[in-house]
């Protein structure tokens, strides 16, 4: 199983507040520099990395001279806004030292449950990865209220793994991995090396957060692993203080805890598409488009002869053959009125017809499931 990890092309690395802020003592330049160095090493091996980093609130508290974490949501939001500046500035400088560009992305739960915003976030992230940029994600603390917060970045890491179909989610924390019990309370607890992400026994072993500055604890990491596994991503939980931890994990070394998924990312995503979509319209295809879809290609506007229904970008639509039979369904990249305008045209005409190009495909093959 560990050998399979070494084949990972796309991974999410999540780093917790304790590491990034040296247990709350302001931003840890050393940790951030080390993190950037290791991610640059993974990049040099041809892997794509999305970083989910906590630490804004803790860094902001320090900049504002607050010694204890405030309880009021607005104070927390203010601290996050102040701290996020320093956090991204520090990452940017460190990545630049390795010739890498970084991008800041702040997300909320709503962004990922709304289909249009989900698709937009996905397209932006995939474009950044293709450009060789390292996206740095945190929760958009400024605009969320208590109820809609992810609450912890472990969950956010798993949602991002789902979003970009990463093969692995690496959660770096202040412990070596998942122990049979919280090692702060039970020194005799032993490290779990490997198990299935959905094994319910792990939830019973995991406790809450180990410090005042962190939110999630081990339980949110186990739940994140379960969530990541649903889209086929394996989760690794390891210590961010272990030398060269990321390159060693990606080389397949037995380090930390591996919670593995049993489905492949694409198969899991297609299952989700098949099960969850409520159709908002349909597209009539010509014979060429039908053949293209059946051989696993994306749907281009040129092969669409008619568009039925009124829908927004990101809606689920049926694809019908010339007899009206549904042969596939998927998430469309254009609204119904845009789709009507570009139907029967080559992708090179999209810009002239609409004034912009979102995607050259009407439905990308990753968002398409054949019936
Ligand atoms: N079974 C367990 N194994 C390891 N750590 C555990 C376990 N149960 C609870 N914990 C606690 O979870 C903490 C890590 O989570 P957290 O404090 O939220 O860190 P982070 O900021 O990295 O997300 C550890 O320091 C530890 O005290
Ligand atoms: N958005 C918050 C994240 C808080 C959080 O989830 O912390 P952690 O449990 O350490 O990952 C921040 O940047 O401070």
Short mmCIF file of C-alpha atoms and ligand atoms in Angstrom, two decimals:
data_model
loop_
_atom_site.label_atom_id
_atom_site.label_comp_id
_atom_site.label_asym_id
_atom_site.label_seq_id
_atom_site.Cartn_x
_atom_site.Cartn_y
_atom_site.Cartn_z
CA UNK A 1 0.00 0.00 0.00
CA UNK A 2 2.81 2.46 0.87
CA UNK A 3 4.41 1.79 -2.51
CA UNK A 4 1.21 2.97 -4.18
CA UNK A 5 1.52 6.29 -2.33
CA UNK A 6 4.80 6.92 -4.10
CA UNK A 7 2.90 7.10 -7.42
CA UNK A 8 0.80 10.05 -6.20
CA UNK A 9 0.64 12.83 -8.80
CA UNK A 10 -1.65 15.27 -6.98
CA UNK A 11 -1.82 15.72 -3.21
CA UNK A 12 -3.20 18.05 -0.56
CA UNK A 13 -0.90 18.96 2.33
CA UNK A 14 -2.67 20.32 5.41
CA UNK A 15 -0.63 21.97 8.16
CA UNK A 16 -2.14 22.79 11.55
CA UNK A 17 -1.90 25.94 13.67
CA UNK A 18 0.41 24.37 16.23
CA UNK A 19 3.10 23.82 13.60
CA UNK A 20 2.71 27.03 11.63
CA UNK A 21 2.71 29.21 14.73
CA UNK A 22 5.14 27.33 16.97
CA UNK A 23 2.40 26.46 19.45
CA UNK A 24 0.87 29.91 19.21
CA UNK A 25 4.07 31.95 19.57
CA UNK A 26 3.58 33.87 16.28
CA UNK A 27 4.41 32.63 12.79
CA UNK A 28 7.17 30.05 12.71
CA UNK A 29 9.46 31.20 9.90
CA UNK A 30 11.48 28.02 10.29
CA UNK A 31 8.52 25.71 9.86
CA UNK A 32 7.10 27.65 6.90
CA UNK A 33 10.52 27.72 5.20
CA UNK A 34 10.92 23.98 5.74
CA UNK A 35 7.41 23.29 4.49
CA UNK A 36 8.09 25.31 1.29
CA UNK A 37 11.40 23.51 0.77
CA UNK A 38 9.78 20.08 1.02
CA UNK A 39 6.86 21.03 -1.23
CA UNK A 40 9.38 22.37 -3.78
CA UNK A 41 11.12 18.97 -3.64
CA UNK A 42 7.80 17.23 -4.41
CA UNK A 43 7.25 19.67 -7.26
CA UNK A 44 10.64 18.84 -8.70
CA UNK A 45 9.49 15.19 -8.78
CA UNK A 46 6.58 16.24 -11.02
CA UNK A 47 3.87 16.19 -8.34
CA UNK A 48 1.15 18.83 -7.93
CA UNK A 49 0.61 20.11 -4.39
CA UNK A 50 -2.24 22.13 -2.87
CA UNK A 51 -1.42 23.49 0.57
CA UNK A 52 -4.15 23.99 3.18
CA UNK A 53 -2.65 26.04 5.96
CA UNK A 54 -4.12 27.10 9.29
CA UNK A 55 -2.49 29.69 11.47
CA UNK A 56 -4.21 32.95 10.52
CA UNK A 57 -6.00 33.38 13.85
CA UNK A 58 -2.95 32.47 15.92
CA UNK A 59 -0.68 34.73 13.83
CA UNK A 60 -3.19 37.59 14.03
CA UNK A 61 -3.49 37.24 17.81
CA UNK A 62 0.23 37.66 18.10
CA UNK A 63 0.32 40.68 15.79
CA UNK A 64 -2.50 42.29 17.77
CA UNK A 65 -0.76 41.54 21.07
CA UNK A 66 -3.51 39.22 22.36
CA UNK A 67 -2.26 36.46 24.60
CA UNK A 68 -5.48 34.41 24.82
CA UNK A 69 -7.77 33.27 22.02
CA UNK A 70 -10.86 35.52 22.00
CA UNK A 71 -14.32 33.94 22.21
CA UNK A 72 -16.20 36.56 20.18
CA UNK A 73 -16.62 35.59 16.53
CA UNK A 74 -15.81 39.13 15.33
CA UNK A 75 -12.56 39.24 17.27
CA UNK A 76 -11.65 35.84 15.82
CA UNK A 77 -12.49 37.11 12.34
CA UNK A 78 -10.43 40.27 12.89
CA UNK A 79 -7.47 38.24 14.11
CA UNK A 80 -7.74 35.95 11.06
CA UNK A 81 -7.81 38.94 8.69
CA UNK A 82 -4.66 40.41 10.26
CA UNK A 83 -2.90 37.06 10.47
CA UNK A 84 -3.73 35.85 6.96
CA UNK A 85 -1.59 38.67 5.52
CA UNK A 86 1.53 37.59 7.34
CA UNK A 87 0.82 33.93 6.70
CA UNK A 88 0.63 34.29 2.93
CA UNK A 89 3.45 36.82 2.79
CA UNK A 90 5.74 34.37 4.55
CA UNK A 91 4.75 31.45 2.33
CA UNK A 92 5.16 33.57 -0.80
CA UNK A 93 8.68 34.63 0.15
CA UNK A 94 9.68 31.07 1.01
CA UNK A 95 8.24 29.56 -2.19
CA UNK A 96 9.88 32.30 -4.27
CA UNK A 97 13.22 31.19 -2.83
CA UNK A 98 12.63 27.88 -4.67
CA UNK A 99 11.43 29.52 -7.88
CA UNK A 100 7.78 28.71 -7.14
CA UNK A 101 4.76 31.00 -7.31
CA UNK A 102 1.99 30.79 -4.72
CA UNK A 103 -1.68 31.82 -4.81
CA UNK A 104 -4.05 32.57 -1.93
CA UNK A 105 -7.52 31.00 -1.95
CA UNK A 106 -10.00 31.57 0.87
CA UNK A 107 -13.03 29.28 0.84
CA UNK A 108 -16.21 28.76 2.80
CA UNK A 109 -18.45 25.74 3.10
CA UNK A 110 -21.05 27.51 0.93
CA UNK A 111 -18.52 27.87 -1.86
CA UNK A 112 -18.26 24.12 -2.11
CA UNK A 113 -21.92 23.21 -1.66
CA UNK A 114 -23.10 25.61 -4.37
CA UNK A 115 -22.57 23.84 -7.70
CA UNK A 116 -21.59 26.91 -9.70
CA UNK A 117 -19.06 28.09 -7.14
CA UNK A 118 -17.84 24.51 -6.72
CA UNK A 119 -17.09 24.34 -10.44
CA UNK A 120 -15.46 27.78 -10.39
CA UNK A 121 -13.24 26.87 -7.44
CA UNK A 122 -12.36 23.61 -9.17
CA UNK A 123 -11.48 25.27 -12.49
CA UNK A 124 -9.34 27.91 -10.78
CA UNK A 125 -7.47 25.35 -8.71
CA UNK A 126 -6.85 23.05 -11.67
CA UNK A 127 -5.64 26.01 -13.75
CA UNK A 128 -3.24 27.07 -11.00
CA UNK A 129 -1.89 23.52 -10.77
CA UNK A 130 -1.38 23.37 -14.52
CA UNK A 131 0.52 26.66 -14.31
CA UNK A 132 2.82 25.13 -11.71
CA UNK A 133 1.57 27.48 -8.95
CA UNK A 134 1.12 26.28 -5.35
CA UNK A 135 -2.40 27.22 -4.16
CA UNK A 136 -2.51 28.06 -0.43
CA UNK A 137 -5.99 27.59 1.00
CA UNK A 138 -7.54 28.65 4.29
CA UNK A 139 -11.08 29.12 5.46
CA UNK A 140 -12.47 32.56 4.62
CA UNK A 141 -12.89 33.47 8.28
CA UNK A 142 -14.02 37.05 7.49
CA UNK A 143 -17.35 36.09 5.96
CA UNK A 144 -18.38 32.99 7.84
CA UNK A 145 -20.44 32.87 10.98
CA UNK A 146 -20.26 30.08 13.50
CA UNK A 147 -22.83 27.77 11.94
CA UNK A 148 -21.33 27.69 8.46
CA UNK A 149 -17.67 27.42 9.43
CA UNK A 150 -15.79 24.31 8.40
CA UNK A 151 -14.61 24.75 11.95
CA UNK A 152 -11.37 23.05 11.25
CA UNK A 153 -9.06 22.87 8.32
CA UNK A 154 -8.89 19.07 8.39
CA UNK A 155 -12.42 19.03 6.93
CA UNK A 156 -11.46 21.75 4.45
CA UNK A 157 -8.45 19.65 3.37
CA UNK A 158 -10.72 16.68 2.68
CA UNK A 159 -13.22 18.79 0.74
CA UNK A 160 -10.39 20.18 -1.39
CA UNK A 161 -9.12 16.63 -1.99
CA UNK A 162 -12.63 15.78 -3.27
CA UNK A 163 -12.73 18.97 -5.32
CA UNK A 164 -9.54 18.39 -7.31
CA UNK A 165 -9.56 14.57 -7.14
CA UNK A 166 -6.29 14.40 -5.28
CA UNK A 167 -4.91 10.91 -4.70
CA UNK A 168 -3.62 11.74 -1.23
CA UNK A 169 -4.36 14.04 1.71
CA UNK A 170 -1.35 14.55 3.99
CA UNK A 171 -2.21 16.01 7.40
CA UNK A 172 0.83 17.30 9.26
CA UNK A 173 0.37 17.83 12.97
CA UNK A 174 2.27 17.85 16.27
CA UNK A 175 2.00 14.07 16.85
CA UNK A 176 3.58 11.17 14.92
CA UNK A 177 0.15 10.09 13.72
CA UNK A 178 -2.96 8.43 15.13
CA UNK A 179 -2.33 6.65 18.44
CA UNK A 180 -4.49 4.05 20.11
CA UNK A 181 -5.44 6.87 22.56
CA UNK A 182 -4.54 10.57 22.97
CA UNK A 183 -0.78 10.37 23.77
CA UNK A 184 -0.98 13.56 25.84
CA UNK A 185 -3.24 11.73 28.25
CA UNK A 186 -2.02 8.14 27.83
CA UNK A 187 1.75 7.94 27.42
CA UNK A 188 1.52 4.17 26.81
CA UNK A 189 -0.62 4.65 23.68
CA UNK A 190 0.83 3.07 20.53
CA UNK A 191 1.06 4.44 16.98
CA UNK A 192 -1.33 3.00 14.38
CA UNK A 193 0.66 2.47 11.17
CA UNK A 194 -2.07 1.63 8.72
CA UNK A 195 -5.77 0.90 8.38
CA UNK A 196 -8.84 1.42 6.26
CA UNK A 197 -10.12 5.01 6.50
CA UNK A 198 -13.63 3.76 7.19
CA UNK A 199 -12.64 1.48 10.09
CA UNK A 200 -14.97 2.73 12.86
CA UNK A 201 -12.54 1.70 15.62
CA UNK A 202 -10.35 4.72 14.81
CA UNK A 203 -13.03 7.21 15.80
CA UNK A 204 -13.10 5.74 19.30
CA UNK A 205 -9.31 6.17 19.63
CA UNK A 206 -9.28 9.82 18.55
CA UNK A 207 -9.84 12.68 20.95
CA UNK A 208 -10.23 16.44 20.61
CA UNK A 209 -7.68 19.19 20.13
CA UNK A 210 -4.44 19.08 22.06
CA UNK A 211 -4.01 22.83 22.54
CA UNK A 212 -5.83 26.12 22.96
CA UNK A 213 -4.79 27.40 19.52
CA UNK A 214 -5.93 24.44 17.41
CA UNK A 215 -9.53 23.59 16.68
CA UNK A 216 -9.91 20.11 15.37
CA UNK A 217 -7.95 17.49 17.27
CA UNK A 218 -7.53 13.92 16.04
CA UNK A 219 -11.23 13.20 15.61
CA UNK A 220 -11.58 15.74 12.79
CA UNK A 221 -8.54 14.16 11.07
CA UNK A 222 -10.20 10.73 11.15
CA UNK A 223 -13.44 12.19 9.79
CA UNK A 224 -11.43 14.03 7.12
CA UNK A 225 -9.84 10.70 6.13
CA UNK A 226 -13.30 9.13 5.79
CA UNK A 227 -14.44 12.02 3.64
CA UNK A 228 -11.29 11.97 1.49
CA UNK A 229 -11.73 8.21 1.00
CA UNK A 230 -15.17 8.83 -0.49
CA UNK A 231 -13.47 10.42 -3.47
CA UNK A 232 -10.73 7.81 -3.48
CA UNK A 233 -7.96 9.76 -1.71
CA UNK A 234 -5.71 8.07 0.87
CA UNK A 235 -4.91 10.05 4.03
CA UNK A 236 -1.54 10.20 5.78
CA UNK A 237 -1.28 11.72 9.27
CA UNK A 238 2.28 12.47 10.35
CA UNK A 239 4.43 14.81 12.37
CA UNK A 240 5.38 18.07 10.68
CA UNK A 241 8.48 18.12 12.86
CA UNK A 242 9.91 14.88 11.44
CA UNK A 243 12.87 15.65 9.15
CA UNK A 244 11.97 15.57 5.44
CA UNK A 245 8.55 14.20 6.26
CA UNK A 246 6.83 14.99 2.93
CA UNK A 247 9.46 13.53 0.55
CA UNK A 248 9.80 10.48 2.80
CA UNK A 249 6.05 9.86 2.92
CA UNK A 250 5.85 10.27 -0.86
CA UNK A 251 8.73 7.84 -1.30
CA UNK A 252 6.52 5.25 0.41
CA UNK A 253 8.40 5.13 3.72
CA UNK A 254 6.44 3.73 6.67
CA UNK A 255 6.00 6.91 8.65
CA UNK A 256 2.97 8.20 10.54
CA UNK A 257 -0.48 6.68 9.96
CA UNK A 258 -1.86 5.71 6.56
CA UNK A 259 -5.67 5.58 6.35
CA UNK A 260 -6.37 4.17 2.94
CA UNK A 261 -9.33 4.47 0.57
CA UNK A 262 -10.70 1.50 -1.28
CA UNK A 263 -12.08 3.25 -4.42
CA UNK A 264 -10.03 5.08 -7.10
CA UNK A 265 -10.56 8.88 -7.31
CA UNK A 266 -12.24 8.93 -10.69
CA UNK A 267 -14.45 5.89 -10.06
CA UNK A 268 -15.59 7.43 -6.76
CA UNK A 269 -16.34 10.78 -8.37
CA UNK A 270 -18.34 9.18 -11.18
CA UNK A 271 -20.32 7.18 -8.65
CA UNK A 272 -21.10 10.42 -6.84
CA UNK A 273 -22.19 12.02 -10.11
CA UNK A 274 -24.39 9.07 -11.02
CA UNK A 275 -26.07 9.02 -7.59
CA UNK A 276 -26.48 12.68 -6.74
CA UNK A 277 -27.42 14.59 -9.81
CA UNK A 278 -30.86 16.09 -10.28
CA UNK A 279 -31.22 16.88 -13.93
CA UNK A 280 -31.95 20.48 -14.90
CA UNK A 281 -32.06 20.05 -18.67
CA UNK A 282 -30.82 18.00 -21.57
CA UNK A 283 -28.64 18.19 -24.66
CA UNK A 284 -29.31 16.45 -27.96
CA UNK A 285 -26.12 15.02 -29.47
CA UNK A 286 -25.20 14.18 -33.04
CA UNK A 287 -23.67 10.82 -33.94
CA UNK A 288 -20.09 12.15 -33.75
CA UNK A 289 -20.56 13.44 -30.19
CA UNK A 290 -22.14 10.14 -29.15
CA UNK A 291 -19.10 8.25 -30.45
CA UNK A 292 -16.74 10.68 -28.70
CA UNK A 293 -18.51 10.23 -25.35
CA UNK A 294 -18.55 6.45 -25.67
CA UNK A 295 -14.80 6.46 -26.27
CA UNK A 296 -14.24 8.43 -23.05
CA UNK A 297 -13.82 11.94 -24.46
CA UNK A 298 -15.33 15.26 -23.30
CA UNK A 299 -18.43 16.77 -24.88
CA UNK A 300 -17.63 19.73 -27.17
CA UNK A 301 -20.29 22.27 -28.27
CA UNK A 302 -19.89 21.27 -31.93
CA UNK A 303 -21.63 17.93 -31.30
CA UNK A 304 -24.73 19.41 -29.65
CA UNK A 305 -27.76 19.97 -31.87
CA UNK A 306 -30.30 21.26 -29.30
CA UNK A 307 -30.48 22.42 -25.67
CA UNK A 308 -33.59 21.86 -23.56
CA UNK A 309 -34.44 23.49 -20.24
CA UNK A 310 -33.25 26.58 -18.38
CA UNK A 311 -30.20 26.11 -16.20
CA UNK A 312 -27.10 27.78 -14.77
CA UNK A 313 -23.44 26.90 -15.26
CA UNK A 314 -22.68 23.86 -13.14
CA UNK A 315 -26.12 22.28 -13.56
CA UNK A 316 -26.54 18.57 -14.16
CA UNK A 317 -27.85 17.76 -17.61
CA UNK A 318 -28.71 14.62 -19.57
CA UNK A 319 -27.05 13.87 -22.91
CA UNK A 320 -29.42 12.24 -25.41
CA UNK A 321 -28.70 10.41 -28.65
CA UNK A 322 -30.61 11.02 -31.90
CA UNK A 323 -33.37 8.65 -30.70
CA UNK A 324 -33.83 10.71 -27.51
CA UNK A 325 -32.28 8.04 -25.27
CA UNK A 326 -30.21 9.28 -22.33
CA UNK A 327 -26.68 7.97 -22.84
CA UNK A 328 -24.80 10.08 -20.29
CA UNK A 329 -25.19 12.80 -17.71
CA UNK A 330 -22.80 15.39 -16.37
CA UNK A 331 -22.09 18.87 -15.00
CA UNK A 332 -22.18 21.49 -17.75
CA UNK A 333 -19.69 24.37 -17.99
CA UNK A 334 -22.12 26.89 -19.52
CA UNK A 335 -25.67 28.11 -18.75
CA UNK A 336 -28.56 27.09 -21.02
CA UNK A 337 -28.59 30.42 -22.90
CA UNK A 338 -24.82 30.28 -23.43
CA UNK A 339 -25.04 26.62 -24.47
CA UNK A 340 -27.71 27.49 -27.07
CA UNK A 341 -25.44 30.16 -28.54
CA UNK A 342 -22.38 27.94 -28.84
CA UNK A 343 -24.12 24.67 -29.82
CA UNK A 344 -23.03 23.38 -33.26
CA UNK A 345 -19.95 25.63 -33.16
CA UNK A 346 -16.30 24.71 -32.80
CA UNK A 347 -14.66 25.53 -29.45
CA UNK A 348 -12.47 28.13 -31.20
CA UNK A 349 -15.64 30.19 -31.82
CA UNK A 350 -16.72 30.37 -28.16
CA UNK A 351 -14.92 33.62 -27.45
CA UNK A 352 -16.36 35.38 -30.51
CA UNK A 353 -19.88 34.16 -29.64
CA UNK A 354 -19.89 34.87 -25.91
CA UNK A 355 -17.09 37.37 -25.43
CA UNK A 356 -15.20 34.99 -23.11
CA UNK A 357 -14.21 31.34 -22.79
CA UNK A 358 -14.84 29.43 -19.57
CA UNK A 359 -13.80 26.02 -20.87
CA UNK A 360 -13.41 24.61 -24.36
CA UNK A 361 -15.55 21.61 -23.39
CA UNK A 362 -19.27 21.87 -22.75
CA UNK A 363 -18.91 18.99 -20.29
CA UNK A 364 -15.47 17.78 -19.23
CA UNK A 365 -15.02 14.01 -19.26
CA UNK A 366 -14.20 14.01 -15.50
CA UNK A 367 -17.67 15.49 -14.88
CA UNK A 368 -19.43 13.06 -17.22
CA UNK A 369 -20.77 9.62 -16.50
CA UNK A 370 -21.92 7.21 -19.20
CA UNK A 371 -25.12 5.28 -18.50
N1 LIG B 1 -5.64 9.11 19.35
C1 LIG B 1 -4.91 10.23 19.19
N2 LIG B 1 -3.70 10.16 18.58
C2 LIG B 1 -2.94 11.27 18.41
N3 LIG B 1 -3.31 12.49 18.83
C3 LIG B 1 -4.50 12.64 19.46
C4 LIG B 1 -5.36 11.51 19.65
N4 LIG B 1 -6.48 11.96 20.27
C5 LIG B 1 -6.34 13.29 20.44
N5 LIG B 1 -5.16 13.73 19.97
C6 LIG B 1 -4.71 15.12 20.04
O1 LIG B 1 -4.83 15.76 18.77
C7 LIG B 1 -3.83 16.77 18.70
C8 LIG B 1 -3.61 17.20 17.24
O2 LIG B 1 -4.73 17.91 16.80
P1 LIG B 1 -4.78 19.52 16.83
O3 LIG B 1 -4.39 19.98 18.20
O4 LIG B 1 -6.09 19.97 16.30
O5 LIG B 1 -3.59 19.91 15.85
P2 LIG B 1 -3.52 20.65 14.43
O6 LIG B 1 -3.34 22.08 14.75
O7 LIG B 1 -2.30 20.04 13.82
O8 LIG B 1 -4.77 20.36 13.64
C9 LIG B 1 -2.63 16.13 19.35
O9 LIG B 1 -1.73 17.05 19.86
C10 LIG B 1 -3.24 15.23 20.44
O10 LIG B 1 -3.19 15.78 21.72
N1 LIG B 2 -8.88 29.36 9.62
C1 LIG B 2 -8.28 29.08 10.90
C2 LIG B 2 -8.06 27.57 10.99
C3 LIG B 2 -8.18 27.05 12.38
C4 LIG B 2 -7.92 25.53 12.39
O1 LIG B 2 -8.62 24.74 11.76
O2 LIG B 2 -6.84 25.16 13.05
P1 LIG B 2 -6.19 23.65 13.09
O3 LIG B 2 -7.10 22.75 13.90
O4 LIG B 2 -4.90 23.90 13.74
O5 LIG B 2 -6.02 23.18 11.69
C5 LIG B 2 -6.92 29.82 11.00
O6 LIG B 2 -6.24 30.02 9.98
O7 LIG B 2 -6.55 30.18 12.11
#
